[in-house]
Short mmCIF file of C-alpha atoms in Angstrom, two decimals:
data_model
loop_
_atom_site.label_atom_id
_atom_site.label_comp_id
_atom_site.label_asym_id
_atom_site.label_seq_id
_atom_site.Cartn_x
_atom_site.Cartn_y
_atom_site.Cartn_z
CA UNK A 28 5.00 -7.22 26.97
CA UNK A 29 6.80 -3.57 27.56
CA UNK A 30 7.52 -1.29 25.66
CA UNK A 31 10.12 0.34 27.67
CA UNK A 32 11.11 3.90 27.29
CA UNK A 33 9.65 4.79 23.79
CA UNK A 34 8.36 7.95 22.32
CA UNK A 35 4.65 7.73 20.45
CA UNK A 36 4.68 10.06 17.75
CA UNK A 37 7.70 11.82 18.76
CA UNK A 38 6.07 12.67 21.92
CA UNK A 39 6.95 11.99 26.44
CA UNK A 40 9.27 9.20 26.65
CA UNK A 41 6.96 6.40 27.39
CA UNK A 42 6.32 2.92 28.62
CA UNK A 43 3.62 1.38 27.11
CA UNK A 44 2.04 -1.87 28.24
CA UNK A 45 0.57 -4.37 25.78
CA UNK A 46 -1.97 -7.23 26.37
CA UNK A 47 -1.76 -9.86 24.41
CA UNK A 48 -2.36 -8.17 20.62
CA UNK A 49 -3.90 -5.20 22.37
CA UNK A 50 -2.10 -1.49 24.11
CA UNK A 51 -3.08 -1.78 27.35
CA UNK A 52 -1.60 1.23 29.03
CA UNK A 53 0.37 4.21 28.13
CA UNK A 54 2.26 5.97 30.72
CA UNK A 55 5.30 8.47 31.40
CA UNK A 56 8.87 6.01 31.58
CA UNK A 57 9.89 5.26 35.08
CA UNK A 58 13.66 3.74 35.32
CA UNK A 59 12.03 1.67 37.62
CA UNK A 60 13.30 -2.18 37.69
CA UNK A 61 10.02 -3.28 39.42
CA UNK A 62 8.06 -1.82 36.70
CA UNK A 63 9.11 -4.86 34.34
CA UNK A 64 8.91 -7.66 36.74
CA UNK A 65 6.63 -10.53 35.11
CA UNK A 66 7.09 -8.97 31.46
CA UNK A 67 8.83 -9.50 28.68
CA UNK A 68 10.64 -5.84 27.26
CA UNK A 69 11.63 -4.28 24.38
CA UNK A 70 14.10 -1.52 25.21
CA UNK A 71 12.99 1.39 23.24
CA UNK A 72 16.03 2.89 24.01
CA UNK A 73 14.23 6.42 23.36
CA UNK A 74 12.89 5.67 20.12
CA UNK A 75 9.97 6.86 18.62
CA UNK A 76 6.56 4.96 18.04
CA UNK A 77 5.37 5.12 15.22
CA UNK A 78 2.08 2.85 13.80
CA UNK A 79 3.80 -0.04 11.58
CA UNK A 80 3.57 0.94 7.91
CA UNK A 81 0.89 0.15 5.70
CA UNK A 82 2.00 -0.65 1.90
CA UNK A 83 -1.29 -0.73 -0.32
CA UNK A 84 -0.31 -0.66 -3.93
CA UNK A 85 3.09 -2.88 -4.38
CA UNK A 86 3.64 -5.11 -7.12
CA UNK A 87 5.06 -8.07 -5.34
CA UNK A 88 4.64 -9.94 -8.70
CA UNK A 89 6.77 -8.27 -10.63
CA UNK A 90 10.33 -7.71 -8.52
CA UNK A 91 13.72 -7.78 -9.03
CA UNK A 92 14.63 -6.85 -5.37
CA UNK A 93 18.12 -8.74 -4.27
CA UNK A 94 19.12 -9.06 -8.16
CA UNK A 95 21.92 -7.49 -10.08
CA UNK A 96 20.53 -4.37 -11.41
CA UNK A 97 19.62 -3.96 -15.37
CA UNK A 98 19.14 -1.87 -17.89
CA UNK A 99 15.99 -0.05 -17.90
CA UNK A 100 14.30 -1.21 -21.52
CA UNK A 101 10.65 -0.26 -20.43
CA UNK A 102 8.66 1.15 -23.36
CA UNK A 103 6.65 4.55 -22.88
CA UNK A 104 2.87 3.78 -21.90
CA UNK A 105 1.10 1.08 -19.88
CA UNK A 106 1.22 -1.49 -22.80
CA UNK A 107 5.02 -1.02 -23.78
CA UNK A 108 5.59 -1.54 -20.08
CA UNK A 109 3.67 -4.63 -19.60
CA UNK A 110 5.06 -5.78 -22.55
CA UNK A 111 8.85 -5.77 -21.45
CA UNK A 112 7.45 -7.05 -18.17
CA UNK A 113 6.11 -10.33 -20.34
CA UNK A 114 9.64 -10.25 -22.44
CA UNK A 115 11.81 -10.45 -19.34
CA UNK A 116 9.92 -11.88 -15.88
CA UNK A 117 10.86 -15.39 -16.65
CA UNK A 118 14.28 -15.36 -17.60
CA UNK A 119 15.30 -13.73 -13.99
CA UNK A 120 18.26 -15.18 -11.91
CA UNK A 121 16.35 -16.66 -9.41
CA UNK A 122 12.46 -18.14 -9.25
CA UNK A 123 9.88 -15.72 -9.04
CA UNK A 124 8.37 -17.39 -5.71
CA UNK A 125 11.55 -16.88 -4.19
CA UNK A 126 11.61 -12.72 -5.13
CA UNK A 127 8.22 -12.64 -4.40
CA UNK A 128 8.77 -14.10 -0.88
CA UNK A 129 11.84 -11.94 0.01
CA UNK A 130 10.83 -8.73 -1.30
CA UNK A 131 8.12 -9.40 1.18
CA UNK A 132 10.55 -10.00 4.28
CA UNK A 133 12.63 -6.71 2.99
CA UNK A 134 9.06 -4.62 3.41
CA UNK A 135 8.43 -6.36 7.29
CA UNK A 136 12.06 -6.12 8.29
CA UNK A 137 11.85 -2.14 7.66
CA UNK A 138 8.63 -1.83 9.51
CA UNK A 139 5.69 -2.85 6.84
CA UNK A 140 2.94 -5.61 8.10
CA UNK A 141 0.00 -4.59 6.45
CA UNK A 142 0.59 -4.85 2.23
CA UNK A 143 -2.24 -4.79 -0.21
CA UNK A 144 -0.19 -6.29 -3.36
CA UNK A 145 -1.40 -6.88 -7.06
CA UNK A 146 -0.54 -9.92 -8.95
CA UNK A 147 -1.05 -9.87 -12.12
CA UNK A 148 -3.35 -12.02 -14.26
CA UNK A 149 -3.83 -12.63 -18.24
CA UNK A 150 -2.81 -14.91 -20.86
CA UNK A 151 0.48 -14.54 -20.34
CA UNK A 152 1.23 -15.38 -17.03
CA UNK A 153 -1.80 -17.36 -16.24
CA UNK A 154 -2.26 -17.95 -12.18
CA UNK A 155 1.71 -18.34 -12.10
CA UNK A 156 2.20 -14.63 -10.47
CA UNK A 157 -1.35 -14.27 -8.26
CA UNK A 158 0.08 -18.08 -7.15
CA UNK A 159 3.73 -16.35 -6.37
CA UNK A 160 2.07 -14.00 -4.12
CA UNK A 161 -0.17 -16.11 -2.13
CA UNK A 162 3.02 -18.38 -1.45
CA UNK A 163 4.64 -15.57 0.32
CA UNK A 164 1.43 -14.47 2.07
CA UNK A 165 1.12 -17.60 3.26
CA UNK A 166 4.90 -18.01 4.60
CA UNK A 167 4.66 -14.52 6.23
CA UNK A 168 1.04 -15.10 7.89
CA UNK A 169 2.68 -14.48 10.99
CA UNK A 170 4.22 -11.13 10.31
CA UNK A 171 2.37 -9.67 8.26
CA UNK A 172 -1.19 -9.25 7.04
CA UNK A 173 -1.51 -9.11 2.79
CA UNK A 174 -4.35 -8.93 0.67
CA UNK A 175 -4.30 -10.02 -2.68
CA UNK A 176 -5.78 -7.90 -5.45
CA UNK A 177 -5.68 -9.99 -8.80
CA UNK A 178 -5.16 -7.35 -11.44
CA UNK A 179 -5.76 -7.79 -15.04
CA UNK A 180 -2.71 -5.24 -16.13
CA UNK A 181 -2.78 -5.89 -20.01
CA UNK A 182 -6.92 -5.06 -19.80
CA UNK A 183 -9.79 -6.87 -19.54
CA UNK A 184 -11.36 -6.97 -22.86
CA UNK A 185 -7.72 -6.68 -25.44
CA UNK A 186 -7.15 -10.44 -24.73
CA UNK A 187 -9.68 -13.22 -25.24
CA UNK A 188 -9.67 -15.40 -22.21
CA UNK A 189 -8.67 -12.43 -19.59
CA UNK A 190 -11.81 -12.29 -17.68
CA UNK A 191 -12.51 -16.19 -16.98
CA UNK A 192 -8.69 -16.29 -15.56
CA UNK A 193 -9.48 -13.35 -13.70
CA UNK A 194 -12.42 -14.80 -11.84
CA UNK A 195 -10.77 -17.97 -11.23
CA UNK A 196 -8.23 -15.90 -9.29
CA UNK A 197 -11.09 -14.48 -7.64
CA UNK A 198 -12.86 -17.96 -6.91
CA UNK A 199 -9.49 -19.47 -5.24
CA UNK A 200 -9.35 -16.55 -3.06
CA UNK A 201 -8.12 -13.03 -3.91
CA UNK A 202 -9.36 -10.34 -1.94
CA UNK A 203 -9.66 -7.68 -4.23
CA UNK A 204 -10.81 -7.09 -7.96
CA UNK A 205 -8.71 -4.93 -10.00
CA UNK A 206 -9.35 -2.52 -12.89
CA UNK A 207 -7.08 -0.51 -15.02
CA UNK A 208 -7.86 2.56 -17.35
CA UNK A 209 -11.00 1.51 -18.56
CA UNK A 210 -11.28 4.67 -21.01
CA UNK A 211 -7.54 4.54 -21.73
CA UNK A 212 -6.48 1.18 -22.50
CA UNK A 213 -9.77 -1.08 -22.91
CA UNK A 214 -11.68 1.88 -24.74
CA UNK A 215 -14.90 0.69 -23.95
CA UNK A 216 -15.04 1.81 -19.85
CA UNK A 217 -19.31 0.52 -19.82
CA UNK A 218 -18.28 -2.96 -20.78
CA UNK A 219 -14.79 -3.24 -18.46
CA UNK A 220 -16.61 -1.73 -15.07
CA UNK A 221 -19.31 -4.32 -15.71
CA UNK A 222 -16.69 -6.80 -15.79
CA UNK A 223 -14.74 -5.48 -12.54
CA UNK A 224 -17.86 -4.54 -10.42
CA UNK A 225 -19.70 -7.61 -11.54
CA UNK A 226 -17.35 -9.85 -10.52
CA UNK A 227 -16.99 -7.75 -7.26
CA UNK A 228 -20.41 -8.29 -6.51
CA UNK A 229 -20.34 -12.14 -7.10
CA UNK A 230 -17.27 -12.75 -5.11
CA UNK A 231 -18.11 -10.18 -2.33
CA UNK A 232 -14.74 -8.66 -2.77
CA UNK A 233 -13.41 -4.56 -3.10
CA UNK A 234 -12.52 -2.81 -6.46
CA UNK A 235 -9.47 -1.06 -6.74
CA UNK A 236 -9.32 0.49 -10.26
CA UNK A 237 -5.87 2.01 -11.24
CA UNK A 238 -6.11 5.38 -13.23
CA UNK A 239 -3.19 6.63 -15.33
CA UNK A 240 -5.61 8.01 -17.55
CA UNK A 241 -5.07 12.13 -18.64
CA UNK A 242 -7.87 14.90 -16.73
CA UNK A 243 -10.81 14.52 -18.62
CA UNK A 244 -10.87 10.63 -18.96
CA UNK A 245 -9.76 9.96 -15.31
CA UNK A 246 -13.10 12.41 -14.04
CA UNK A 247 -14.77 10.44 -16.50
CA UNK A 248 -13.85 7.38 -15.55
CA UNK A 249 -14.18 7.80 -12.01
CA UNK A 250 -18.04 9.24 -12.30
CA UNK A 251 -18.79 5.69 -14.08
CA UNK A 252 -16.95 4.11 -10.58
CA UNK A 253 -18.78 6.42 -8.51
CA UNK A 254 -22.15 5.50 -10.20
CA UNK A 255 -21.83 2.21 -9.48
CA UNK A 256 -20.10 2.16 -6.20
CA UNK A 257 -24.01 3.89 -4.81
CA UNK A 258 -25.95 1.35 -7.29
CA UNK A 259 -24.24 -1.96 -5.59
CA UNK A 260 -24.34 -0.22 -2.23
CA UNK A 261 -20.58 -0.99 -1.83
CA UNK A 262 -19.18 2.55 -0.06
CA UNK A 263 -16.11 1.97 1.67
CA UNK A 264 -15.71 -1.07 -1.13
CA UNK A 265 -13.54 1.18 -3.65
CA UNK A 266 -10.51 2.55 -3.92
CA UNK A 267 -8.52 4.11 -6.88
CA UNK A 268 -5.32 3.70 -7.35
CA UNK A 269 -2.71 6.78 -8.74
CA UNK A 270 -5.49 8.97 -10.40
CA UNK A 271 -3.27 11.81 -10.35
CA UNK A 272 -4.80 13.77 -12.77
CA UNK A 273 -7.78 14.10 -10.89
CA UNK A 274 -7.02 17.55 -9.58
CA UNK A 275 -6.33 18.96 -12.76
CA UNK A 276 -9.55 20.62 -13.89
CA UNK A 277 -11.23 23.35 -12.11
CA UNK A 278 -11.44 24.27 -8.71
CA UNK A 279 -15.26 23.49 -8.13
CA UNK A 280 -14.85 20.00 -9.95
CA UNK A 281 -11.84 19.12 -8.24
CA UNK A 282 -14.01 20.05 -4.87
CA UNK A 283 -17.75 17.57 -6.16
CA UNK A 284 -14.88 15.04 -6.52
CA UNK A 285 -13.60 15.23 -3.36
CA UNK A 286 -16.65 15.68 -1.39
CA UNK A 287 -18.58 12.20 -3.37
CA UNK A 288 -15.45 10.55 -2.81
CA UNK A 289 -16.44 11.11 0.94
CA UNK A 290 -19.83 10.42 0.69
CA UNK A 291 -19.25 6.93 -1.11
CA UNK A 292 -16.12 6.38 1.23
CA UNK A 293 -13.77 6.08 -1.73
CA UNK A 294 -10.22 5.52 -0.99
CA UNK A 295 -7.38 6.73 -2.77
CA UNK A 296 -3.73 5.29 -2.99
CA UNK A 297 -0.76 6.90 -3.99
CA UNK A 298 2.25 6.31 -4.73
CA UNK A 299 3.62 10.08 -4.26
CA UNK A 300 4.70 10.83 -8.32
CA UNK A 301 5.95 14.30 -8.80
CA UNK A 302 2.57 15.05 -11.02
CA UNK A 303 0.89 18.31 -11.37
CA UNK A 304 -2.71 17.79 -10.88
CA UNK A 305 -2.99 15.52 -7.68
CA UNK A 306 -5.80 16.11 -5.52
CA UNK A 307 -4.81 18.03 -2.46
CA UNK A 308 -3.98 15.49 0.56
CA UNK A 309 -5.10 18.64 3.06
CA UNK A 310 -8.54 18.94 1.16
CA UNK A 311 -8.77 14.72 1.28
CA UNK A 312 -8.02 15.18 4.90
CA UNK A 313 -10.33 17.29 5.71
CA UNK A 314 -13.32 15.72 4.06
CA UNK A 315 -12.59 12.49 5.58
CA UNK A 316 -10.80 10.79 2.02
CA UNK A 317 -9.26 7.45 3.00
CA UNK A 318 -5.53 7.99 1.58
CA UNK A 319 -2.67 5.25 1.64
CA UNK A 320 0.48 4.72 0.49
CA UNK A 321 2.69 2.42 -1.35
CA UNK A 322 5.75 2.02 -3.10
CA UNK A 323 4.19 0.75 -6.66
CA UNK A 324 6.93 -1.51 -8.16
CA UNK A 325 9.56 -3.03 -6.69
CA UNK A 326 13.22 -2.07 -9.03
CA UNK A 327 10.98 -4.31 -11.48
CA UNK A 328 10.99 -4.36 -15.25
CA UNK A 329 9.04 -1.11 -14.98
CA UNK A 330 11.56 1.21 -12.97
CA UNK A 331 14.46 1.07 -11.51
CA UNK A 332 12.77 2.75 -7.95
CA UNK A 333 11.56 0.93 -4.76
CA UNK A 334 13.72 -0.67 -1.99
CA UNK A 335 10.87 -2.18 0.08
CA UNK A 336 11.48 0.62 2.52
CA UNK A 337 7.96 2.93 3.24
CA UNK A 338 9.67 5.22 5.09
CA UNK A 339 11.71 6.16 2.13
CA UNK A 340 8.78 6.45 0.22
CA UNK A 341 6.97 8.43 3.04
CA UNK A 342 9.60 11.05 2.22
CA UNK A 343 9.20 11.02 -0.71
CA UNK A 344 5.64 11.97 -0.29
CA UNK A 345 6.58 14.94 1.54
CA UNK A 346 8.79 15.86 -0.98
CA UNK A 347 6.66 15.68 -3.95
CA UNK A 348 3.89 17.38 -1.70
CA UNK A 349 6.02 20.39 -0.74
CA UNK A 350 5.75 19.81 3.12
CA UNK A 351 7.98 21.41 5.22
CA UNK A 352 6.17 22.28 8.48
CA UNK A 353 6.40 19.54 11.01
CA UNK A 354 2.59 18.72 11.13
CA UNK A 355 2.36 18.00 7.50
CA UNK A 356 5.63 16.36 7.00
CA UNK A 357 4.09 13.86 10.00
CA UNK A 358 0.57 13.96 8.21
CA UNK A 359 2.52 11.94 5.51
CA UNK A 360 3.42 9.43 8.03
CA UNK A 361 0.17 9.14 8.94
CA UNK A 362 -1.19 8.22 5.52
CA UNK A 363 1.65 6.25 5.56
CA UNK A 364 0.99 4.40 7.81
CA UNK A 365 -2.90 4.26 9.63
CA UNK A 366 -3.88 5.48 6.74
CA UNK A 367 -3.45 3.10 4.38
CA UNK A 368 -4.34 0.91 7.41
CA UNK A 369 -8.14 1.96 7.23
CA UNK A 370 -8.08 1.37 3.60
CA UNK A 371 -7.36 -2.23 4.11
CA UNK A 372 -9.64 -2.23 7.30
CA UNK A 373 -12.49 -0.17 7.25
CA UNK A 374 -13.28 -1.27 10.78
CA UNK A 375 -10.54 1.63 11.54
CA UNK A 376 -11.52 5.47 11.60
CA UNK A 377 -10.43 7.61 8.76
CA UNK A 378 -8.08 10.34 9.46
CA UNK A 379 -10.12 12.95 10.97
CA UNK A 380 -7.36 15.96 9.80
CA UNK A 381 -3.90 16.62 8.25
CA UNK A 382 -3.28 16.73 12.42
CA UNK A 383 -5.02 13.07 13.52
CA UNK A 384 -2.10 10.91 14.98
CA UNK A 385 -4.37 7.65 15.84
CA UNK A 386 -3.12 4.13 15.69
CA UNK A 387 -1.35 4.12 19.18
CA UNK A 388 -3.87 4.18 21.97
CA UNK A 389 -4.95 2.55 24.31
CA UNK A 390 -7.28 -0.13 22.47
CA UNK A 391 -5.19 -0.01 19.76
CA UNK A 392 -3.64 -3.40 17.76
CA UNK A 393 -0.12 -2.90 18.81
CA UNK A 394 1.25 -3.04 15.15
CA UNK A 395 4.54 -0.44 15.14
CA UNK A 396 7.17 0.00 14.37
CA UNK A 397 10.38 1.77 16.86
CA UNK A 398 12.31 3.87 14.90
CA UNK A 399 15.40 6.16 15.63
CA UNK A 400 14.79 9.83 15.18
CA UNK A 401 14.41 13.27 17.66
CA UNK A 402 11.38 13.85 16.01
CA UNK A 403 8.64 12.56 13.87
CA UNK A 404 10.44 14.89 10.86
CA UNK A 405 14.04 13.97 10.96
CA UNK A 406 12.91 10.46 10.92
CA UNK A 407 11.37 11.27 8.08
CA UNK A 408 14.53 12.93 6.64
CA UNK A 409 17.16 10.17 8.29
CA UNK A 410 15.12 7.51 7.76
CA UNK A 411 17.31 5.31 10.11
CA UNK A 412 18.03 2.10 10.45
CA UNK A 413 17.61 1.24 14.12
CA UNK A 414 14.42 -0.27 14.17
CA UNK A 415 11.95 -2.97 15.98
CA UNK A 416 9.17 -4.36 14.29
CA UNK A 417 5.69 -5.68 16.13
CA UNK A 418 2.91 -7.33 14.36
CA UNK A 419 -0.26 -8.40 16.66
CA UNK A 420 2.03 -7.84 19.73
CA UNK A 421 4.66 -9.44 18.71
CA UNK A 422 8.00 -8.95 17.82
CA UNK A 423 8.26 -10.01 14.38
CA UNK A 424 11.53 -8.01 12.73
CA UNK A 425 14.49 -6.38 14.96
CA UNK A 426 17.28 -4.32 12.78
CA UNK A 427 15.65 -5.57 9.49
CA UNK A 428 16.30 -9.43 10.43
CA UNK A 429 13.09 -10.95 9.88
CA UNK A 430 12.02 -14.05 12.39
CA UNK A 431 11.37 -16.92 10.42
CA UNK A 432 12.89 -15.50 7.21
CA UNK A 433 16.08 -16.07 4.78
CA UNK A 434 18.26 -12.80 5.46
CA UNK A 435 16.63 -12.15 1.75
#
């Protein structure tokens, strides 16, 4: 296949050559008619090319994406949330397999094929959710690669039965174990990291441990996760998601955190809140911090925000951020999209600066995404909607029509 007359990364219009899954060649557009004989093209059309996106904290489970909008009747805190999550998710206009499935083909037809989604698991909604997700996994195989990360949101230890539900979820497949305030919300952090990293360790799956907890509790927390991560030997096993507090204390703590993130190759997802506090995405950068991005919940029974679009999201992470020079403002598409990419695969380098552009070189996966835009920037502020979609290759979305979906 061609990719004929494209920009990568805003850069020389380009034609770039793919073989099979793989970029094969990358050189200067020629108009040149004999240049595409025996291919197949995709007319750029002077786009840019851009790395497809990489969504690694959504909440496919819980979505009301393509419904009438409600009232917001979310309760303050993690537990009056969940709650009105349990007092509404079945009673929604259509089956949850079905939301689940097209909120997935929204996120792929605007440029997303790698997703690392959470699907919730307790004694409320049994396997019924985690099962929800791996349906639409399963139906976009094709299009889009998704891990599963079964996540006990209503605690570990509050409920009896919680953790034998969670490791069934872990026996039938999921891909990663999940964690949640284990200061916070469980109050007894020893016992609920036992839980998470021991069934880690049995499974031979990663931890991803959401933190909402406040400054002191989040460090906390996180030196327990960090203790363990080195005891199991499982660097480049962990991420945490949110822990936006983290960068509240004082400057020498918030630089030990950042450097034995490093060392233990702890990632870091966010979901770009406007929070005082966040660790620094230059200082991450520069120590070599995996960072990704995601859109959290999907205009679910826990906010009104997402529309399955990361490049929405992307500005918002700009935004919150205070980036206004072009190199930063495209450093947020870069967490946005490679690296969240090397969180999922840690086969793929972490971003080596708040200036690394990887992800479309020759060797590369061809996973991108075209995109209308002069530059990487005003895409960013545009956020158009001319785009092309490739997955392994392939063409797999073209002006947010998915192939093989339902026009969800």
């Amino acid at each position: 296949m061609l990719l004929r007359n494209v920009r990568p990364w805003g850069g020389a219009a380009s034609d770039v050559l793919l073989d099979g899954e793989l970029i094969a060649a990358v050189r200067l557009h020629e108009p040149d008619a004999d240049a595409e004989a025996g291919h197949d093209v995709v007319d750029g059309r002077g786009r840019l090319l851009l790395p497809a996106f990489s969504d690694v904290h959504v909440h496919l489970d819980s979505t009301r994406i393509g419904l009438p909008f409600r009232e917001h009747t979310g309760r303050p805190g993690v537990w009056g949330m969940m709650s009105n999550d349990r007092e509404n998710w079945r009673s929604a206009e259509i089956p949850l397999r079905e939301r689940v499935a097209g909120t997935l083909e929204r996120m792929i037809g605007r440029g997303t094929t790698r997703v690392r989604s959470f699907a919730q698991v307790d004694v409320d909604t049994g396997l019924e959710k985690y099962e929800a997700v791996v349906a639409a996994k399963e139906k976009f195989a094709g299009q889009a690669e998704v891990q599963i990360m079964v996540f006990p949101q209503a605690g570990i230890l509050l409920e009896e039965g919680t953790p034998e539900l969670l490791e069934e979820a872990l026996r039938q497949g999921a891909d990663v174990m999940g964690g949640i305030d284990p200061c916070q919300l469980d109050r007894d952090p020893v016992r609920h990291l036992d839980i998470v990293f021991g069934l880690a360790e049995k499974y031979q799956v990663e931890v991803d441990v959401h933190l909402h907890e406040p400054t002191d509790l989040a460090i906390f927390s996180t030196e327990l996760i960090m203790e363990r991560t080195q005891a199991l030997g499982m660097q480049g096993k962990v991420n945490l998601s949110h822990a936006y507090t983290l960068g509240g204390s004082s400057e020498a703590t918030t630089r030990s955190l950042i450097e034995r993130m490093a060392e233990l190759d702890i990632s870091l997802t966010t979901v770009a809140p406007a929070a005082a506090g966040q660790l620094p995405l230059q200082d991450l950068a520069a120590a070599g911090v995996r960072v990704g991005l995601g859109e959290d919940g999907q205009r679910d029974y826990w906010s009104p925000y997402g529309n399955c679009d990361l490049l929405d999201r992307t500005w918002q992470l700009a935004f919150t951020r205070g980036f206004r020079a072009d190199r930063l403002v495209e450093h947020a598409v870069a967490v946005a999209t490679r690296g969240g990419a090397s969180i999922m695969d840690h086969s793929l380098a972490r971003l080596a600066s708040v200036d690394d552009r990887p992800g479309l070189d020759v060797g590369d996966r061809a996973d991108v995404v075209l995109v209308d835009g002069e530059t990487v920037t005003s895409a960013v502020m545009d956020r158009g909607s001319d785009r092309t979609v490739l997955h392994r290759g392939r063409v797999v979305a073209d002006q947010y029509r998915v192939e093989g979906g339902s026009g969800y």
